[in-house]
Coordinates of C-alpha atoms in Angstrom, one line a residue:
X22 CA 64.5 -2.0 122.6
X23 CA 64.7 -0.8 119.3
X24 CA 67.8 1.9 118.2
X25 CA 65.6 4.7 117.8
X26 CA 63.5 4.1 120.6
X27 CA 66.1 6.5 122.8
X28 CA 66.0 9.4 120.5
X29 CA 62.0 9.1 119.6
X30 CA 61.1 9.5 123.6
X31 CA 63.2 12.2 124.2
X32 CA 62.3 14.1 121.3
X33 CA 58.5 13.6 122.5
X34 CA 58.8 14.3 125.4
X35 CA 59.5 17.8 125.1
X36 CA 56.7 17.9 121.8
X37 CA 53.6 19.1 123.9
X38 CA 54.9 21.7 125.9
X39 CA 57.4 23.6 123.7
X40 CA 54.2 23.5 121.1
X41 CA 52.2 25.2 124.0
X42 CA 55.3 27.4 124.5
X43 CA 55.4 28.2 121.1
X44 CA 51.2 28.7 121.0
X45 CA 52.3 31.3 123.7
X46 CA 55.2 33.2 122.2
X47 CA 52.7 33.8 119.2
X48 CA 50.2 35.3 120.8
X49 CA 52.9 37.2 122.9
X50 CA 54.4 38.7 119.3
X51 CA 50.7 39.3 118.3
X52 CA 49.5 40.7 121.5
X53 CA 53.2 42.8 121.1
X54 CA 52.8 43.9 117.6
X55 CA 49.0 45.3 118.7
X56 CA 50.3 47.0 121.5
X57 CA 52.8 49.2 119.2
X58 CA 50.5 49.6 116.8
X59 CA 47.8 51.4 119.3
X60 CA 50.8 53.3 121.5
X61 CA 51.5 55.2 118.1
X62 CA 48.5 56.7 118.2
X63 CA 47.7 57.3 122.4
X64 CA 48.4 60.8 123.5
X65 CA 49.5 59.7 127.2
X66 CA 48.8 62.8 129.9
X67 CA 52.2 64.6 130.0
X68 CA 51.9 64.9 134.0
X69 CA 51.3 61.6 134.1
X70 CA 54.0 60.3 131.5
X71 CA 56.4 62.8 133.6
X72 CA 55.9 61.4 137.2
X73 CA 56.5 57.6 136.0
X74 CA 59.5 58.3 134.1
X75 CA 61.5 61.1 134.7
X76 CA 63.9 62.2 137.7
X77 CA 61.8 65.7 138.9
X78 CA 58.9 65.3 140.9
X79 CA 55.6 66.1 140.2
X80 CA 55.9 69.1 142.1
X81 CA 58.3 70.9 140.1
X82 CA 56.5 70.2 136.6
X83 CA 53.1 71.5 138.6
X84 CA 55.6 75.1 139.7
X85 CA 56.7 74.9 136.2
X86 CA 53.3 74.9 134.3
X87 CA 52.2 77.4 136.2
X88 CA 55.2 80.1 135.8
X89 CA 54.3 79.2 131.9
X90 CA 50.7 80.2 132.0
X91 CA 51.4 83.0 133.7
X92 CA 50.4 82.0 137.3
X93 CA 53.7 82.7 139.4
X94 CA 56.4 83.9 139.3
X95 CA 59.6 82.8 140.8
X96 CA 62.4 85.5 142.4
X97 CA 66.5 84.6 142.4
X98 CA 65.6 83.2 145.8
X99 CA 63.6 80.4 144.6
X100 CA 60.4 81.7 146.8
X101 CA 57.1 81.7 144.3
X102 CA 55.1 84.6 144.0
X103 CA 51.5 84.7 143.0
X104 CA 50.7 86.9 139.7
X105 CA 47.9 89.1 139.0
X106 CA 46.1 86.2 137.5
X107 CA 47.4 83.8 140.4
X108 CA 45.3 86.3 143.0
X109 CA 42.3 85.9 140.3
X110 CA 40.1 83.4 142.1
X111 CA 38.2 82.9 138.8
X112 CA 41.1 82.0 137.0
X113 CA 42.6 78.0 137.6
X114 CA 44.7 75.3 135.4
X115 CA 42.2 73.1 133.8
X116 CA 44.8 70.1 135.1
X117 CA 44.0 69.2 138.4
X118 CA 48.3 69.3 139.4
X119 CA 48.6 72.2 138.8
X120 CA 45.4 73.6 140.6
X121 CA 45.9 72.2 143.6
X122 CA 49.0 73.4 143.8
X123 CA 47.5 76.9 142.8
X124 CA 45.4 76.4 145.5
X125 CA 48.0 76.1 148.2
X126 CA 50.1 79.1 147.4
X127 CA 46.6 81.1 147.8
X128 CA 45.6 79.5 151.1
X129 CA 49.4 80.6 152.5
X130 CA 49.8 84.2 153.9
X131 CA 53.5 84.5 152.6
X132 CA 55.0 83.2 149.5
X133 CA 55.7 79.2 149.3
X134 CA 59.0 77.6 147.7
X135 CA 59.1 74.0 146.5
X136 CA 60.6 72.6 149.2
X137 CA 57.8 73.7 150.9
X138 CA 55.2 72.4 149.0
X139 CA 57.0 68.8 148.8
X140 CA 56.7 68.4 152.6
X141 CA 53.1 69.5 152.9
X142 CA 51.6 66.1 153.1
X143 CA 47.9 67.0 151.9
X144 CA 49.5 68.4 148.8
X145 CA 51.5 65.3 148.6
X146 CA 48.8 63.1 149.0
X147 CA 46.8 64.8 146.4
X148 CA 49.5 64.4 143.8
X149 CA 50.7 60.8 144.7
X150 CA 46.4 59.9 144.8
X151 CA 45.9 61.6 141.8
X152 CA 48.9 59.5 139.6
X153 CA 47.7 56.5 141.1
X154 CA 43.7 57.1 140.3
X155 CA 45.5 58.5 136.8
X156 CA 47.4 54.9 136.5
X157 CA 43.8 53.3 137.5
X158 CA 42.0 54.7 134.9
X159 CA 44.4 53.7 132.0
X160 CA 43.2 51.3 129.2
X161 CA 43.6 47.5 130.3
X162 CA 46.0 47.3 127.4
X163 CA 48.2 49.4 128.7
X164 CA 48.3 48.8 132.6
X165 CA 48.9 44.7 131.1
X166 CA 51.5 43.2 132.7
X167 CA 54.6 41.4 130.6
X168 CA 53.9 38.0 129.9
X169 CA 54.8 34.6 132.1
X170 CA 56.5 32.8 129.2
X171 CA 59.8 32.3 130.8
X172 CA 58.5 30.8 134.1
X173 CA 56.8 28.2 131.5
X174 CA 60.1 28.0 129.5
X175 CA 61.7 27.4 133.3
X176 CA 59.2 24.6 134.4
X177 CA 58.9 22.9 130.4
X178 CA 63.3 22.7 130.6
X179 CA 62.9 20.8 134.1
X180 CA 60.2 18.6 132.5
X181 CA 62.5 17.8 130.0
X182 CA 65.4 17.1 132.0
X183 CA 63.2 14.7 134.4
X184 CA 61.6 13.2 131.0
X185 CA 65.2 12.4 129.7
X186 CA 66.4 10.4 133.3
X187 CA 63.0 8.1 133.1
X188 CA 64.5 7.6 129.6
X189 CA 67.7 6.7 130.7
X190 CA 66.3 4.8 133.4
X191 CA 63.9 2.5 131.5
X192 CA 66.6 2.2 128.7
X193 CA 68.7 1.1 131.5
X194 CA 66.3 -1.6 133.0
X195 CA 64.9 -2.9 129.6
X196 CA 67.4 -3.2 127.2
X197 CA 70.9 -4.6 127.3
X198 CA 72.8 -1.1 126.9
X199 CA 74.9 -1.5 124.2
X200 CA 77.2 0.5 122.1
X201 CA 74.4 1.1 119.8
X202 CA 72.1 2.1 122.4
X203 CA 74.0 4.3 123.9
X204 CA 75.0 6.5 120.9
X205 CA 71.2 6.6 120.0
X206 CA 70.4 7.4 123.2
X207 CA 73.4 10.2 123.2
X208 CA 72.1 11.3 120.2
X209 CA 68.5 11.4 121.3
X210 CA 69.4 13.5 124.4
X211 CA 71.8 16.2 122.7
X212 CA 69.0 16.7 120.6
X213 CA 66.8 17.3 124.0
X214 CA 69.4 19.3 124.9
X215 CA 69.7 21.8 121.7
X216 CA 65.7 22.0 122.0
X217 CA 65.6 23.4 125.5
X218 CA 68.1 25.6 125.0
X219 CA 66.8 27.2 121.3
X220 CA 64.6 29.6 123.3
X221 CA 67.1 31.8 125.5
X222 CA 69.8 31.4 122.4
X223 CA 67.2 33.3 120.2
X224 CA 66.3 35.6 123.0
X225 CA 69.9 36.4 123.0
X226 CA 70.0 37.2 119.0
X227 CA 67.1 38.7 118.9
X228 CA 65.8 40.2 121.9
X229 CA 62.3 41.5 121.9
X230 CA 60.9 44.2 124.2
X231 CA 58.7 43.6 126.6
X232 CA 54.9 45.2 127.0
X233 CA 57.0 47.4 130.0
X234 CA 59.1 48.2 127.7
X235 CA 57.5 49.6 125.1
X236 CA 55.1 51.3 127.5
X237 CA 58.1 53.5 129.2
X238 CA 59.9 54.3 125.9
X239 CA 56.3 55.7 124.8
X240 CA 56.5 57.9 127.9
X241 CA 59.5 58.8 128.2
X242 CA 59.6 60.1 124.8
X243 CA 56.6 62.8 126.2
X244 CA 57.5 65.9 127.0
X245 CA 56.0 68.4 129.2
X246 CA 55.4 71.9 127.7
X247 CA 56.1 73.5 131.0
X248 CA 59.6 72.3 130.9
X249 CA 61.0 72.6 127.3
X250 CA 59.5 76.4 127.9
X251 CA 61.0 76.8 130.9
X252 CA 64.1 79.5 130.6
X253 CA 67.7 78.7 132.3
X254 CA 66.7 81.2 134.9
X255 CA 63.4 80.5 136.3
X256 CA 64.6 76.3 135.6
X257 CA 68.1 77.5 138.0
X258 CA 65.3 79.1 140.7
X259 CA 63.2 76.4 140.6
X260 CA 66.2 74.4 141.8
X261 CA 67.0 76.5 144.1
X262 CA 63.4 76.8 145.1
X263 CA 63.8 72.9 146.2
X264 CA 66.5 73.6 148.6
X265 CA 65.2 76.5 151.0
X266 CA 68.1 77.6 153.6
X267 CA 65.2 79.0 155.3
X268 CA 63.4 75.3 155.6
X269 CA 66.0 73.5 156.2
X270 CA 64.0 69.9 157.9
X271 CA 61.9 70.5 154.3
X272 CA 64.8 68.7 152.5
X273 CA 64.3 65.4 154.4
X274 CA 62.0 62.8 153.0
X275 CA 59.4 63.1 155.6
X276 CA 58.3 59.9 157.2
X277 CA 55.5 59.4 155.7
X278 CA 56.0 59.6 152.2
X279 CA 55.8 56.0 150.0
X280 CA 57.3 56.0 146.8
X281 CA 55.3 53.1 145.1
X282 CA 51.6 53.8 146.5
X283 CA 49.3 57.0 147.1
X284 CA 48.5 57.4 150.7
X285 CA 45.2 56.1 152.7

């Protein structure tokens, strides 16, 4: 066996699939670079943008939007209170949140509070289904999940590894293993070695953003109307509005609530 026989099948046998794996991380960086390019310019639904990436419920922004259009009102106690244009049945958000929500504090004899409304489970299930028919009916582009390059990075490094011990092997079994041999084949095998691990290195110096990434950064960076015109007062009775002494049982998760899926 030749020298640089050692080196030559080590280095090829990593040649095909970090040349697919490269192929791939191309059209990941292209398929990346599109992605920002057409985020910059979607107008995501702020309901929508607020349910998937901030910490208040969908409930509160609905309660919210409608004290800003002039739908309720909300007293120290935190119980909501329906306006002069709330009693107007002729009168409704165009959003379909906030209307149903709208809907409930007409259909109740008294006045409602948050907590309240969070453990009606029809009103629930209308806001959970409507996020998740919302999420549905997003582009493909966006609902695109992050690429599978690192599970083929994963299985082309233990190719490599098993390439490089039927190396060693047949270097073992065919050639007298000499001095010379084995520094080539040292050689050969370091450079197997720094190939595999040039992909996480660079991930490490320059770390890219996932499609997930970029996605939640666009969302989070939407703000609802209702809450950056919401005052300190109605935003404090709104808290209180989610803790009723009077409901105490409506500050436990009921049983039936999923956090990840709209209810069947």
């Amino acid at each position: 066996m030749q020298p640089l026989t050692v080196p030559e099948l080590s280095l090829g046998a990593v040649a095909i699939p970090y040349t697919v794996l490269a192929l791939r991380w191309a059209v990941r960086r292209l398929r990346l670079h599109t992605l920002v390019t057409r985020l910059a310019s979607y107008e995501p639904d702020p309901y929508y943008a607020h349910m998937a990436t901030a910490p208040e419920p969908g409930e509160f922004v609905a309660v919210a939007d409608l004290v800003r259009l002039g739908f309720v009102e909300v007293d120290p106690y935190g119980e909501l209170h329906l306006t002069a244009a709330g009693r107007d049945p002729d009168r409704s958000p165009r959003h379909p949140v906030p209307a149903g929500v709208l809907d409930w504090l007409r259909s109740r004899p008294a006045p409602g509070s948050l907590s309240q409304l969070r453990s009606d489970e029809v009103q629930f299930r209308a806001i959970r289904d409507w996020r998740w028919a919302h999420h549905e009916a997003l582009p493909r582009w966006i609902r695109r999940g992050d690429s599978s390059s690192c599970c083929f990075l994963v299985a082309f490094i233990f190719f490599a590894a098993i390439a490089a011990g039927m190396i060693l092997g047949l270097t073992y079994d065919l050639a007298p293993f000499g001095l010379r041999d084995a520094i080539t084949g040292l050689g050969g095998l370091t450079a197997l070695g720094l190939i595999a691990a040039l992909p996480p290195v660079w991930n490490r110096i320059r770390p890219t953003k996932s499609r997930g990434e970029h996605v939640r950064l666009k969302l989070a960076a939407v703000h609802h109307p209702a809450l950056t015109s919401l005052s300190a007062d109605d935003h404090f009775r709104l808290t209180v509005s989610q803790d009723d002494p009077e409901c105490p049982e409506c500050a436990v998760v009921p049983s039936w609530v999923h956090p990840d899926r709209p209810l069947r």
